[in-house]
PDB file of C-alpha atoms in Angstrom:
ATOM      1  CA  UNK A  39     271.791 160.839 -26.736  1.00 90.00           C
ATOM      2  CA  UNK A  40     273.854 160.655 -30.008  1.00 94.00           C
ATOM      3  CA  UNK A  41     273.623 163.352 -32.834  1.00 96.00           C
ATOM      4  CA  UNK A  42     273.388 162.264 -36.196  1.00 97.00           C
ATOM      5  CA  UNK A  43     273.380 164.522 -39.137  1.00 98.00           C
ATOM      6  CA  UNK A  44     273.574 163.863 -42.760  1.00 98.00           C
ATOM      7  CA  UNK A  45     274.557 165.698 -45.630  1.00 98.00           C
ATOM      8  CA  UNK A  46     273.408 167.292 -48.172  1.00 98.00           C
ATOM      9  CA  UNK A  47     269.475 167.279 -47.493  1.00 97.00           C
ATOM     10  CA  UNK A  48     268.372 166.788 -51.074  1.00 97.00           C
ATOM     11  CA  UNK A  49     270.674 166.453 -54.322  1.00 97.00           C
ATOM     12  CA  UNK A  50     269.483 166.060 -57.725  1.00 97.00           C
ATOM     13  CA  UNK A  51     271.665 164.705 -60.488  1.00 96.00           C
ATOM     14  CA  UNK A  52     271.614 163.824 -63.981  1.00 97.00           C
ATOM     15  CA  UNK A  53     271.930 159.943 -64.864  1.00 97.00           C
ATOM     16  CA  UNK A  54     275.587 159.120 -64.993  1.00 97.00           C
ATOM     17  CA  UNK A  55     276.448 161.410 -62.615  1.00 98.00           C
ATOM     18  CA  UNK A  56     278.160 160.050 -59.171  1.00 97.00           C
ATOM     19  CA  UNK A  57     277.318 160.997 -55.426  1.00 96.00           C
ATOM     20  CA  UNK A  58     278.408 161.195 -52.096  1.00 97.00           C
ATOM     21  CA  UNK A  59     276.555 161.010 -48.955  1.00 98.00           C
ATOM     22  CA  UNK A  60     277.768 161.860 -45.889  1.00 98.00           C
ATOM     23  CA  UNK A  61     276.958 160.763 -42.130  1.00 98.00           C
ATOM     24  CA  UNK A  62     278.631 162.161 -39.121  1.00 98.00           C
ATOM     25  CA  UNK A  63     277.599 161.135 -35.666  1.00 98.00           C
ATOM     26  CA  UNK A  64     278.651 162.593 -32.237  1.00 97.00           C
ATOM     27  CA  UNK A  65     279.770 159.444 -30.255  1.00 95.00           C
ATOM     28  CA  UNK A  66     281.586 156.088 -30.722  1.00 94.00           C
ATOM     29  CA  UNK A  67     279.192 153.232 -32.365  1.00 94.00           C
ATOM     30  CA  UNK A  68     279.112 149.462 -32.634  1.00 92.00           C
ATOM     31  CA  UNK A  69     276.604 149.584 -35.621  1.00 94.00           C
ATOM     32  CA  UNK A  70     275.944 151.732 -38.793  1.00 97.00           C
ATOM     33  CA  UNK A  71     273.756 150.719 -41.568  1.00 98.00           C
ATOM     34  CA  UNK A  72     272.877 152.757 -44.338  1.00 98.00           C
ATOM     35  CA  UNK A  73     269.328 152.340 -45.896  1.00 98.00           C
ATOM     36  CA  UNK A  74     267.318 153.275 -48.993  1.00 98.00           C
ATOM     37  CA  UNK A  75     264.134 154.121 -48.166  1.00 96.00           C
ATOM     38  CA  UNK A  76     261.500 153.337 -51.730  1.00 89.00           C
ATOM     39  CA  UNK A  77     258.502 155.528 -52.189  1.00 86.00           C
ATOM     40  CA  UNK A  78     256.551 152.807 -50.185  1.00 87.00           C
ATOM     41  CA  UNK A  79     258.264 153.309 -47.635  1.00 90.00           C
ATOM     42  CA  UNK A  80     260.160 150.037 -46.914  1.00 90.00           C
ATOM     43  CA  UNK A  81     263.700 150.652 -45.667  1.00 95.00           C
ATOM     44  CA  UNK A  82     266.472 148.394 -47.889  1.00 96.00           C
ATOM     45  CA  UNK A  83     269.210 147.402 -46.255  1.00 97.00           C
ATOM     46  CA  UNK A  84     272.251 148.444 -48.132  1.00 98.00           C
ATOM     47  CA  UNK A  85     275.115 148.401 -45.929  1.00 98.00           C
ATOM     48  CA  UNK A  86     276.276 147.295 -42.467  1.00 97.00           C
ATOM     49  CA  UNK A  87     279.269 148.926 -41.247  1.00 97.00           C
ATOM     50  CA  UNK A  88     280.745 150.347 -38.241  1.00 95.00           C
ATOM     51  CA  UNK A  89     284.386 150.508 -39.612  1.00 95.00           C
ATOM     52  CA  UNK A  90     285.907 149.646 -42.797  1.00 97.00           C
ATOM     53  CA  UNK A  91     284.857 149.823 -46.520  1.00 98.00           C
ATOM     54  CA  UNK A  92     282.241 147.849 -48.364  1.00 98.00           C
ATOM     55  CA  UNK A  93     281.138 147.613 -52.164  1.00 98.00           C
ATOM     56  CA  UNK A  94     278.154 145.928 -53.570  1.00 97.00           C
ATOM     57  CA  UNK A  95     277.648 146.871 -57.097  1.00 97.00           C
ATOM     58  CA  UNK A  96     277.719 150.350 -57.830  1.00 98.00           C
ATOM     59  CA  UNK A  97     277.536 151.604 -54.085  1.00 98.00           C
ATOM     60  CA  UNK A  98     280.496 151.698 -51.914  1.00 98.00           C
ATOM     61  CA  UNK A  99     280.813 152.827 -48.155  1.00 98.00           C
ATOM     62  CA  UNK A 100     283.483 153.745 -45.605  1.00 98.00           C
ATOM     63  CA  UNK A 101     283.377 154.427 -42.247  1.00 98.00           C
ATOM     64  CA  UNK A 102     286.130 155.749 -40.140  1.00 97.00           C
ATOM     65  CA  UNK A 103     284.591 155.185 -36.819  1.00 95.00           C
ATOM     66  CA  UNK A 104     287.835 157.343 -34.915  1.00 95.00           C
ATOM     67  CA  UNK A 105     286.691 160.579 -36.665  1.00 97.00           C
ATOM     68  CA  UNK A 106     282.940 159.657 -36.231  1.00 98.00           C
ATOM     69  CA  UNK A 107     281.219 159.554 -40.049  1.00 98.00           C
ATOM     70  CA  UNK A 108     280.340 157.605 -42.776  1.00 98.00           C
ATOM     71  CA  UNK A 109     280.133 158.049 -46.257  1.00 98.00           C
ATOM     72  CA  UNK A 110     277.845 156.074 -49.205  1.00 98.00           C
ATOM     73  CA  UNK A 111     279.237 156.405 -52.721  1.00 98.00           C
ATOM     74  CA  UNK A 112     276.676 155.738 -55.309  1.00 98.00           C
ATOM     75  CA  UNK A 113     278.425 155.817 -59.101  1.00 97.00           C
ATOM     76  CA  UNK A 114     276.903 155.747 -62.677  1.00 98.00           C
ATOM     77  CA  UNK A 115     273.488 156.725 -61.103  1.00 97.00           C
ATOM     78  CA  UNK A 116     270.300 155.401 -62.552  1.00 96.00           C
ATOM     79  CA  UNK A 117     266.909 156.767 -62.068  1.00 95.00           C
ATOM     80  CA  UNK A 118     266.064 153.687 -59.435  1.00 94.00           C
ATOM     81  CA  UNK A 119     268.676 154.967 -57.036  1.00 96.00           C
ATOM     82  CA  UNK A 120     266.149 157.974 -56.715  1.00 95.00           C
ATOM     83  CA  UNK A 121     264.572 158.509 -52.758  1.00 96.00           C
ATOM     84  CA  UNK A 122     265.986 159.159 -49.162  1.00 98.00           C
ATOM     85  CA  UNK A 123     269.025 157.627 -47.857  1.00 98.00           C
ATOM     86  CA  UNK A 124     269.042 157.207 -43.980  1.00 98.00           C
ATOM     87  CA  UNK A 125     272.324 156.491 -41.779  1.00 98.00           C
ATOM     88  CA  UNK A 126     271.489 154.673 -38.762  1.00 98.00           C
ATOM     89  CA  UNK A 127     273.590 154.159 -35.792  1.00 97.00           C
ATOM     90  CA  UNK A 128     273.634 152.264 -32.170  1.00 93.00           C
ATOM     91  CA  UNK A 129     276.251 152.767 -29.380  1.00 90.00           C
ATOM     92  CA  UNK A 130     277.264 150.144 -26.943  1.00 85.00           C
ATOM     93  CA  UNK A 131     274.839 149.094 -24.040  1.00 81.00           C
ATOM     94  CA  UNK A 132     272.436 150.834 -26.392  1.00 82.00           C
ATOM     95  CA  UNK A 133     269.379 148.511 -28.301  1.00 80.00           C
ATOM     96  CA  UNK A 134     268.322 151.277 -30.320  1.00 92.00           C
ATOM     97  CA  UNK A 135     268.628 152.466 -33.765  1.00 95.00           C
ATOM     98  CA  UNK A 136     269.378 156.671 -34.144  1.00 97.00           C
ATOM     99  CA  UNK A 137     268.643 157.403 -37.570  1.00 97.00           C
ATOM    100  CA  UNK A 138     269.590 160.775 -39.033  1.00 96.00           C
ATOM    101  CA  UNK A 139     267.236 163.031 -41.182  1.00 93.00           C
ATOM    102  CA  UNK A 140     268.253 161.866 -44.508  1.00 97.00           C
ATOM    103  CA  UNK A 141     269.597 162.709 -47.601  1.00 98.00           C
ATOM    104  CA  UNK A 142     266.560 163.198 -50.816  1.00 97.00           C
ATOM    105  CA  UNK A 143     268.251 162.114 -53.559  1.00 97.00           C
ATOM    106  CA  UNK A 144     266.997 162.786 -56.790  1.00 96.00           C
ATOM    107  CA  UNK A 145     267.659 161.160 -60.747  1.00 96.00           C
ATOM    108  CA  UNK A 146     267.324 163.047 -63.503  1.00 97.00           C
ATOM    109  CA  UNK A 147     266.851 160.804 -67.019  1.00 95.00           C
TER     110      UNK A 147
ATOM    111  CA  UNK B 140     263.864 133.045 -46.845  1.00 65.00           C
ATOM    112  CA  UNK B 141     260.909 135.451 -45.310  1.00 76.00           C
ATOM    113  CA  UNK B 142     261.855 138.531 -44.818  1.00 94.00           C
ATOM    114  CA  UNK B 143     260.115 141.046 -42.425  1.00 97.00           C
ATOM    115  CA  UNK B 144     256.296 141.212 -42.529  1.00 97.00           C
ATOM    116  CA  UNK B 145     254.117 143.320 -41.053  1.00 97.00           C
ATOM    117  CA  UNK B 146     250.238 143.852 -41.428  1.00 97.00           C
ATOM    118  CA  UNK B 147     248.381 145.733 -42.059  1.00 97.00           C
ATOM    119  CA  UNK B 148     250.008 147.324 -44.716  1.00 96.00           C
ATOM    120  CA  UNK B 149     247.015 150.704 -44.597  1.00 97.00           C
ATOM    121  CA  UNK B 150     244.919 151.542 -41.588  1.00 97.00           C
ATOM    122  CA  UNK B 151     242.526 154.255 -41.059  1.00 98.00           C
ATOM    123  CA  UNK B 152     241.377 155.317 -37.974  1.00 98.00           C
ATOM    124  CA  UNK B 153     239.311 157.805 -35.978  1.00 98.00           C
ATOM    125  CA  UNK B 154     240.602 159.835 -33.088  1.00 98.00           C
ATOM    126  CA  UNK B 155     240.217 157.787 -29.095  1.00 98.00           C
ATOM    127  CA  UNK B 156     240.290 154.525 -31.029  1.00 98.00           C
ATOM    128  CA  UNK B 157     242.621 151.566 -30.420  1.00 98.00           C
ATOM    129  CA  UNK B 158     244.946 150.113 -33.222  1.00 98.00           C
ATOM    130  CA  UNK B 159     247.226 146.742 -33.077  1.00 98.00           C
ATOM    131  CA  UNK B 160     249.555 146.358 -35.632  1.00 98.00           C
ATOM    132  CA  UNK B 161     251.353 143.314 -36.087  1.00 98.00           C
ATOM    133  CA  UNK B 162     255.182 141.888 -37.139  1.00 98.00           C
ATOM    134  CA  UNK B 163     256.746 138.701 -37.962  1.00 98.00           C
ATOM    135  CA  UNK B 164     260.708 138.886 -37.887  1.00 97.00           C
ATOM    136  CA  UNK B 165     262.812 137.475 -40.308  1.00 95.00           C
ATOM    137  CA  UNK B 166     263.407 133.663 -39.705  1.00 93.00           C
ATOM    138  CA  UNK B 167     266.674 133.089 -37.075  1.00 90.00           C
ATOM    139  CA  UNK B 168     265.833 136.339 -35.374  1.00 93.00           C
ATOM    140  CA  UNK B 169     264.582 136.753 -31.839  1.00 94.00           C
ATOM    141  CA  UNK B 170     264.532 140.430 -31.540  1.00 94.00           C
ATOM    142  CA  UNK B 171     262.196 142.660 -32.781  1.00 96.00           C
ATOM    143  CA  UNK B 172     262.367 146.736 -32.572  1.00 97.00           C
ATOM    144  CA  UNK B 173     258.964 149.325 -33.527  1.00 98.00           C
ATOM    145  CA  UNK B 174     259.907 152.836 -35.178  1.00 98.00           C
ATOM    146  CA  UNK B 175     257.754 155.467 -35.557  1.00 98.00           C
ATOM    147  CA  UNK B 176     258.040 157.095 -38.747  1.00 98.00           C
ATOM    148  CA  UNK B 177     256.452 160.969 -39.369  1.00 96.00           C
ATOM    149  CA  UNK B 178     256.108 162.558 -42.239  1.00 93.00           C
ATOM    150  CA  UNK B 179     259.372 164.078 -43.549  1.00 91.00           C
ATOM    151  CA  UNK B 180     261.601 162.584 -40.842  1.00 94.00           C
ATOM    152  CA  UNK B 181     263.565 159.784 -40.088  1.00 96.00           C
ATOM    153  CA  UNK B 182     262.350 157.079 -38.231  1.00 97.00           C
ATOM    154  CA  UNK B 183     262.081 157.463 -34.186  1.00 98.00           C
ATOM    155  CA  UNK B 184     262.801 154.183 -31.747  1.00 97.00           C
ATOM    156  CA  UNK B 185     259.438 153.399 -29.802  1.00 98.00           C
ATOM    157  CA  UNK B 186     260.819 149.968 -27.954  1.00 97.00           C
ATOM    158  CA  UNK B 187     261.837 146.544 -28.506  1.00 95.00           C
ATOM    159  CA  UNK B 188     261.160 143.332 -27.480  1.00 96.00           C
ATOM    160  CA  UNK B 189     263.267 140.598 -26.635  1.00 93.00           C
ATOM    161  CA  UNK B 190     262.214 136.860 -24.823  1.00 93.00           C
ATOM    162  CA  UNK B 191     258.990 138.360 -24.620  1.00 95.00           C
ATOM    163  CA  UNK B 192     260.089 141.531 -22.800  1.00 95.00           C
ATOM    164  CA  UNK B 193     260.263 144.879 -23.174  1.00 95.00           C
ATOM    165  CA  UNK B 194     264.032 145.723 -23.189  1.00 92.00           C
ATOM    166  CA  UNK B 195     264.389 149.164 -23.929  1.00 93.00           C
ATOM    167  CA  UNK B 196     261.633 152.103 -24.537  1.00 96.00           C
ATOM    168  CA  UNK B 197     261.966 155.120 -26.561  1.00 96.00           C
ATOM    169  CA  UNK B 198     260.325 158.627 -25.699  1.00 96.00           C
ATOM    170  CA  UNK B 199     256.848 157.574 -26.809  1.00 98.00           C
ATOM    171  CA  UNK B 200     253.467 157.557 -24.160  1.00 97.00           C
ATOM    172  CA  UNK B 201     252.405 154.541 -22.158  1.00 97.00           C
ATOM    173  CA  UNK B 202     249.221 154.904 -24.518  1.00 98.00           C
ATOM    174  CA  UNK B 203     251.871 152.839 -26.666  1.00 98.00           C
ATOM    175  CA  UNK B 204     252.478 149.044 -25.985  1.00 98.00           C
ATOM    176  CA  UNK B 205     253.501 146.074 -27.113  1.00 98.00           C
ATOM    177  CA  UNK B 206     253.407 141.995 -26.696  1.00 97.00           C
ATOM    178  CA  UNK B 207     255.960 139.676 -28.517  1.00 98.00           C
ATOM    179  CA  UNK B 208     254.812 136.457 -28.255  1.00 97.00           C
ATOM    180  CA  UNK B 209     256.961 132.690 -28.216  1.00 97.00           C
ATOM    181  CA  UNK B 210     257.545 132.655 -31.969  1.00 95.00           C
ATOM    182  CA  UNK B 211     258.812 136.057 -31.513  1.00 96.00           C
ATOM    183  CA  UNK B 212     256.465 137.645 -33.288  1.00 97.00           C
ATOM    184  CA  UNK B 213     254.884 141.085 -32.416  1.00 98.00           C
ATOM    185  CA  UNK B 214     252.493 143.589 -31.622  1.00 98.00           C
ATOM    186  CA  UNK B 215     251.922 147.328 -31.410  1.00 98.00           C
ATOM    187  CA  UNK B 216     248.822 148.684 -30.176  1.00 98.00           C
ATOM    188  CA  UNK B 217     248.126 152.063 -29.527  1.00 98.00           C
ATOM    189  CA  UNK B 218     244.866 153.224 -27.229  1.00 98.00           C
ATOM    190  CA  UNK B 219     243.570 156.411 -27.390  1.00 98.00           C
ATOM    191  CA  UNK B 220     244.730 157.050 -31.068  1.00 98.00           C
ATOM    192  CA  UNK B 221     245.543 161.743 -31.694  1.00 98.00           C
ATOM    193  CA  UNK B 222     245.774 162.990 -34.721  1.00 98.00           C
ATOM    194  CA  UNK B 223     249.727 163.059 -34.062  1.00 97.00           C
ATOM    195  CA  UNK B 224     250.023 159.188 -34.609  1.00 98.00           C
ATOM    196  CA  UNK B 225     249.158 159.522 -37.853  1.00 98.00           C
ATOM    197  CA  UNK B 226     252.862 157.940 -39.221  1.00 98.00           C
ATOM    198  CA  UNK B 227     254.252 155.150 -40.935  1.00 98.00           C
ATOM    199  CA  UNK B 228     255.348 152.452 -38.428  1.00 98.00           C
ATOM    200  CA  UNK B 229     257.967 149.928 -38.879  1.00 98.00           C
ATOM    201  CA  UNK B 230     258.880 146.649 -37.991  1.00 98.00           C
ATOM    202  CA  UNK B 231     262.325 145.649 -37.813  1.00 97.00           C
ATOM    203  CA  UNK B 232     264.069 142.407 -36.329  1.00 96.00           C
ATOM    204  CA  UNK B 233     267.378 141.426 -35.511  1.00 93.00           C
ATOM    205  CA  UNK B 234     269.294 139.011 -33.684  1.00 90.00           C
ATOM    206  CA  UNK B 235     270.843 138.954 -30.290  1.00 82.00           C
ATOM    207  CA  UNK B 236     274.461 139.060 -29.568  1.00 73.00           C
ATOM    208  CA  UNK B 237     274.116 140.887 -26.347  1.00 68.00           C
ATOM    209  CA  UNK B 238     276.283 143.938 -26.747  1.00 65.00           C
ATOM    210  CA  UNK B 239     274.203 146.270 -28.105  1.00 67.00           C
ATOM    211  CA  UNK B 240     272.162 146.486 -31.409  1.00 68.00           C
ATOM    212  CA  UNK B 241     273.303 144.561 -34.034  1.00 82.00           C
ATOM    213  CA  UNK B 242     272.162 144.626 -37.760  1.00 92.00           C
ATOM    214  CA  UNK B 243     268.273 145.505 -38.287  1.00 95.00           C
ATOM    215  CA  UNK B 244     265.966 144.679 -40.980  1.00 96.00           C
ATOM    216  CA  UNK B 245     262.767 146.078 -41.574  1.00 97.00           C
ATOM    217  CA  UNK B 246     259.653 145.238 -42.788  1.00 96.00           C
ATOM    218  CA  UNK B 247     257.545 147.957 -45.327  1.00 95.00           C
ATOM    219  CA  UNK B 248     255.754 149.317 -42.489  1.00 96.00           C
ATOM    220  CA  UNK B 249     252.127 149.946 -41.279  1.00 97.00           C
ATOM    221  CA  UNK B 250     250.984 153.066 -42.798  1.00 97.00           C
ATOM    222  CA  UNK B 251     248.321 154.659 -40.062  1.00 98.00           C
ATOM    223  CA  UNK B 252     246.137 157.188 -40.852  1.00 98.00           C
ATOM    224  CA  UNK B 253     244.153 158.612 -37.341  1.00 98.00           C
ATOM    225  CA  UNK B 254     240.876 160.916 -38.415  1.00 98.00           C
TER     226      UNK B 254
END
């Protein structure tokens, strides 16, 4: 089945500071999403995106699906943005969600 | 506009017991997808549901089944609970194009806790 891997596996940053997340997969896809997962556990929905570039807010992403990753910009970080970030990908013919192992990100007031 | 729900939201258990846990999908969506979630790791697919059907299984036991019923709503139950389901399971529903999976939303998950 596909790989995904994500990178780094934790950061920590002072408020301010800007990030980038990155998701590389080892097969064509017809879905990303990117999620923020809250210490309770519920996965937010932050972007869908199997090509392009999206913005909502303060957090950007592009995907160029031809060289196979992703990558979730997060600027002017505030301590809310703190907790794992999961890439998630499906292939064609394929129902299924492969999520990779996720990125801890950490705020520092 | 509801979002995901499941319930319960906590569940203890004790090992060789059975467990349903239960999902209602965002409103417009037919589909609906269970993830197992362990400690530390990202979630893993466990199967999905669609016009009442299984459509696609992950690599989880037959101890592990479901039911998704005419207002596509849906159920996990697992018999014969191990100390290795302990997880956090989640719900997440979508809607059917047909080619493939197509955006997901999730609910904030069943946490299960097997004694």
């Amino acid at each position: 089945g596909i790989q995904v891997e994500q990178s780094p596996p934790d950061l920590i940053l002072q408020e301010g500071a800007n990030s980038t997340l990155r998701c590389n997969f080892s097969d064509s896809v017809n879905n990303l999403q990117w999620f923020h997962q809250n210490p309770w556990g519920q996965l937010i929905n932050l972007f869908y995106i199997p090509s392009g570039t999206k913005q909502n807010g303060r957090l950007s992403a592009t995907t160029v699906a031809t060289e196979r990753y992703s990558l979730l910009y997060i600027s002017s970080s505030q301590t809310t943005d703190s907790g794992v970030y999961f890439c998630a990908v499906g292939t064609f013919g394929n129902e299924k969600l492969t999520f990779g192992t996720g990125t801890r990100l950490t705020i520092i007031p | 506009d509801a979002g995901v729900t499941q319930s319960p939201t906590h569940l203890i258990k004790t090992r060789g017991q059975q467990v349903t846990l239960r999902c209602s999908p965002k409103s417009g969506h037919d589909t609906v997808s269970w993830y197992q979630q362990a400690l530390g790791q990202g979630p893993q697919f466990i199967f999905q549901y669609y016009e009442e059907e299984e459509r696609q299984r992950g690599n989880f036991p037959d101890r592990f089944s479901g039911h998704q019923f005419p207002n596509y709503s849906s159920e996990l139950n697992v018999n014969a609970l191990l100390l290795g389901d302990s997880a956090l399971y989640l719900c997440a529903s979508s809607l059917n194009f047909g080619q493939g999976s197509t955006e997901a939303f999730f609910g904030q998950g069943t946490r299960l806790t097997v004694v």
